[in-house]
Coordinates of C-alpha atoms and ligand atoms in Angstrom, one line a residue:
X1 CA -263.1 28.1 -53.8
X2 CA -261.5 28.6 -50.0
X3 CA -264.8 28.1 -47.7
X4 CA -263.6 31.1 -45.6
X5 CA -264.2 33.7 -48.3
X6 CA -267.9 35.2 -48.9
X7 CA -268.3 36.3 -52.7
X8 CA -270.2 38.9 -53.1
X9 CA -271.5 40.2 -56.6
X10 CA -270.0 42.3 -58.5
X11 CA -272.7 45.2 -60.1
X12 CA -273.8 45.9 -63.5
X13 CA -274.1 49.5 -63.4
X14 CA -273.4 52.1 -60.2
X15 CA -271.1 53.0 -57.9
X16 CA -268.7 50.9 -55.6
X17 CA -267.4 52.8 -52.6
X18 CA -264.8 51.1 -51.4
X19 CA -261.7 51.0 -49.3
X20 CA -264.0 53.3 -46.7
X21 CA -262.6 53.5 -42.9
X22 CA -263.7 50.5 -40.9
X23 CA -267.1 51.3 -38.9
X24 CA -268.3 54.2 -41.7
X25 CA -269.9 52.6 -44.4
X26 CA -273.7 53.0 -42.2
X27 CA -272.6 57.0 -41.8
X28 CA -272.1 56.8 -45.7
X29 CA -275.7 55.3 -46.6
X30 CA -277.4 57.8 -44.3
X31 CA -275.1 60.4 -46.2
X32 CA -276.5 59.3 -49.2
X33 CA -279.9 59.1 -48.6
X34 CA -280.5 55.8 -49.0
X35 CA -283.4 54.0 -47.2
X36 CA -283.0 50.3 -48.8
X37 CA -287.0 51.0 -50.0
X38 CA -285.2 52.2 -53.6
X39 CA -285.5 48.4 -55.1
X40 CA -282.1 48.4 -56.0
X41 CA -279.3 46.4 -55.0
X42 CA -277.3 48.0 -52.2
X43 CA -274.4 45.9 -50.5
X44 CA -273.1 47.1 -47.3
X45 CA -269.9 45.1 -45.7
X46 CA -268.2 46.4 -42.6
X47 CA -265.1 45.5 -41.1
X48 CA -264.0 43.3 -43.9
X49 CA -260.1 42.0 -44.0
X50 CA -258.1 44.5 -46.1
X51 CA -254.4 44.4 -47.6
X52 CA -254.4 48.1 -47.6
X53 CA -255.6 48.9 -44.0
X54 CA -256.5 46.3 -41.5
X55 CA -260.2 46.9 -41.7
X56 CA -262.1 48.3 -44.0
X57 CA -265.8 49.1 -45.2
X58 CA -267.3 49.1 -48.6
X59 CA -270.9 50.0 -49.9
X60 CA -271.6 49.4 -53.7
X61 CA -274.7 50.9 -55.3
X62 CA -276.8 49.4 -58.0
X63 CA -277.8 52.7 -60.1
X64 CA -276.8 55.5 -59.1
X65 CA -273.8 58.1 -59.1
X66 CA -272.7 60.8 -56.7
X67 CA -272.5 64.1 -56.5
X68 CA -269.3 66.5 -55.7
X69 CA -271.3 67.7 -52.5
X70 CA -271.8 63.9 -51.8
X71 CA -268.1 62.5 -52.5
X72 CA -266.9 65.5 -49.9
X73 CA -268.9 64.7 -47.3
X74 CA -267.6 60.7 -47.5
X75 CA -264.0 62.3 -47.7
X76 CA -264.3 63.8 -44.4
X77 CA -265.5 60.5 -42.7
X78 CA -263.5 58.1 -44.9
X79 CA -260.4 59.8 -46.5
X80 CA -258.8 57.1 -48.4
X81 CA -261.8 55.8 -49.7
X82 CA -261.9 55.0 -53.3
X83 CA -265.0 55.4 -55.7
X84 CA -265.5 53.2 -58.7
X85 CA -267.9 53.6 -61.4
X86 CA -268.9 50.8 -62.8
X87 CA -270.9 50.2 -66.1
X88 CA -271.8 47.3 -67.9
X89 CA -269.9 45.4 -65.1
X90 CA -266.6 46.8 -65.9
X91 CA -264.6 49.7 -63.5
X92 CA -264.9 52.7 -65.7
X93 CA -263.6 55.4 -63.2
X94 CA -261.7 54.7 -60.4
X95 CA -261.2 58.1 -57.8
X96 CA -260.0 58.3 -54.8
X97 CA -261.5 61.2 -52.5
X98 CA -260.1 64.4 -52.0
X99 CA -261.0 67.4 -49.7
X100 CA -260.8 71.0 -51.1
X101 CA -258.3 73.2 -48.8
X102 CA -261.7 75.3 -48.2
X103 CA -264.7 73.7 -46.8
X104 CA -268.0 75.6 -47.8
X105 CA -271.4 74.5 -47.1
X106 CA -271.4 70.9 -45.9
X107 CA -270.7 71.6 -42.0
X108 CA -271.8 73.9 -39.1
X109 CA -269.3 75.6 -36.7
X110 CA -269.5 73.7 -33.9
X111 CA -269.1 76.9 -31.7
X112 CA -272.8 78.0 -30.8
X113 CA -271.1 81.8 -30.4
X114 CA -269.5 81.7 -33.9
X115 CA -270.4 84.6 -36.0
X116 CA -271.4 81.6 -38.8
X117 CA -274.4 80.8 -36.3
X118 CA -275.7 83.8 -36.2
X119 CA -278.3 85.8 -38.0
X120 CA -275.7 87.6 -40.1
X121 CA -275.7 86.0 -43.5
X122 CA -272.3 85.0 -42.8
X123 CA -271.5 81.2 -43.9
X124 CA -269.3 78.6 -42.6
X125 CA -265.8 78.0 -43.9
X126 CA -263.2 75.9 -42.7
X127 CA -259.3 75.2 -43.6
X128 CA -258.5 71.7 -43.6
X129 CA -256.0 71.4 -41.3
X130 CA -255.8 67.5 -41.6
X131 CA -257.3 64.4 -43.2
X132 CA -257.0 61.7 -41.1
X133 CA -257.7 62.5 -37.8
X134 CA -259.3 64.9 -39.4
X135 CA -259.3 68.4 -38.1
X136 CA -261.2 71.7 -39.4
X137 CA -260.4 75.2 -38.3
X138 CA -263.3 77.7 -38.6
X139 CA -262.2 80.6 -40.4
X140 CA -264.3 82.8 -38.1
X141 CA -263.4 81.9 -34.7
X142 CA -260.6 79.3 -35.3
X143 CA -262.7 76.2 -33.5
X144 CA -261.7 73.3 -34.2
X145 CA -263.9 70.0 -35.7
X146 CA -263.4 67.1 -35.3
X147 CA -264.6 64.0 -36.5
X148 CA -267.3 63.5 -33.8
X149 CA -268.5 67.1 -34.5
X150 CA -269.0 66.7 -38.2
X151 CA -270.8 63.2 -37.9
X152 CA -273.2 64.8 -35.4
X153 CA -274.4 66.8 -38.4
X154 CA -274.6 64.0 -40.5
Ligands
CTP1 N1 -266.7 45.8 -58.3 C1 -268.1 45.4 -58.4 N2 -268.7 45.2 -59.5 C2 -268.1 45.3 -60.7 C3 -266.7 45.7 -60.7 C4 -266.1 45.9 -59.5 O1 -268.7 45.4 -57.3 N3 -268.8 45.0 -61.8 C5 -266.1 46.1 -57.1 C6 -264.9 45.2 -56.7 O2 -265.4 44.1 -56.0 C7 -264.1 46.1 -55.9 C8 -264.3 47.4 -56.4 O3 -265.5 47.4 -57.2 O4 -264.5 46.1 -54.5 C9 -263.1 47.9 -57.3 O5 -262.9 46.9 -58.3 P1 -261.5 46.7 -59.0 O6 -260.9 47.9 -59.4 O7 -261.6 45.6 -60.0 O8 -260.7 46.0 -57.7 P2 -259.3 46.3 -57.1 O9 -258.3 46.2 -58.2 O10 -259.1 45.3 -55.9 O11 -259.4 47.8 -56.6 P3 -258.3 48.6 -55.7 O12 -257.1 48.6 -56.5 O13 -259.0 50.0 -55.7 O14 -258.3 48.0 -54.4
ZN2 ZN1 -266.6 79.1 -36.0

């Protein structure tokens, strides 16, 4: 076994997000919820060499799955990140992320005077414009987030 390369082990049961943009995989645990005081196994490895992309994060979960609302918000932040399900040790599921056209409850229009900030019972919706950068225009008011703007919410 090469010296250079750390092993890491594999899980038993849970979720392995991998292939997540380089520098995201701490925005993803906060995403998630997770504290570390769970007593499960969480791994966390940024910046890793990958064949794919130059750098890339991953975060594998002992125990638990995600939710739709979840796997969204990681698309935004890490589009070409792929989740595997694992159980009994073995890849069961393998997914990568994917926006809807129509974002719907996971962001805030950046634009303090959007309608969608107001006290009408108006809620935010953007069109996905692009991935990666990624760009949403606000249906309302046509700003446009970036990046920065959603992880500010996150
Ligand atoms: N993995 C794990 N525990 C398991 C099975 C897999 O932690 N019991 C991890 C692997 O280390 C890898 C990811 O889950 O990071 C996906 O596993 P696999 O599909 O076997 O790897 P690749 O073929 O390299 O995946 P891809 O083609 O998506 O790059
Ligand atoms: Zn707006």
């Amino acid at each position: 076994m090469s010296e250079t390369v750390l092993h890491v082990s594999k899980i038993r049961q849970g979720t392995v997000i991998d292939h997540i943009t380089g520098g995201h995989a701490l925005d993803v645990v906060r995403i998630l919820g997770i504290t570390g005081r769970e007593s499960k196994v969480i791994t966390i490895a940024i910046n890793v060499p990958s064949k794919l992309f130059k750098r890339k994060d991953i975060v594998k979960i002992e125990g638990r799955e995600l939710n739709p609302q979840e796997v969204h918000k990681i698309a935004l932040l890490a589009p070409h990140a792929t989740i595997n399900i694992i159980r009994d040790f073995k890849v069961v599921e393998k997914q990568r992320v994917k926006l809807p056209k129509v974002i719907e409850d996971i962001v805030k229009c950046a634009n303090p005077a959007c309608i969608s900030n107001s006290n009408e019972p108006v809620q935010a919706r953007f069109y996905v414009e692009s991935e990666d950068p990624l760009l949403l225009k606000c249906h309302y008011c046509g700003y446009i987030m970036e990046k920065k703007d959603v992880l500010q919410q996150f």
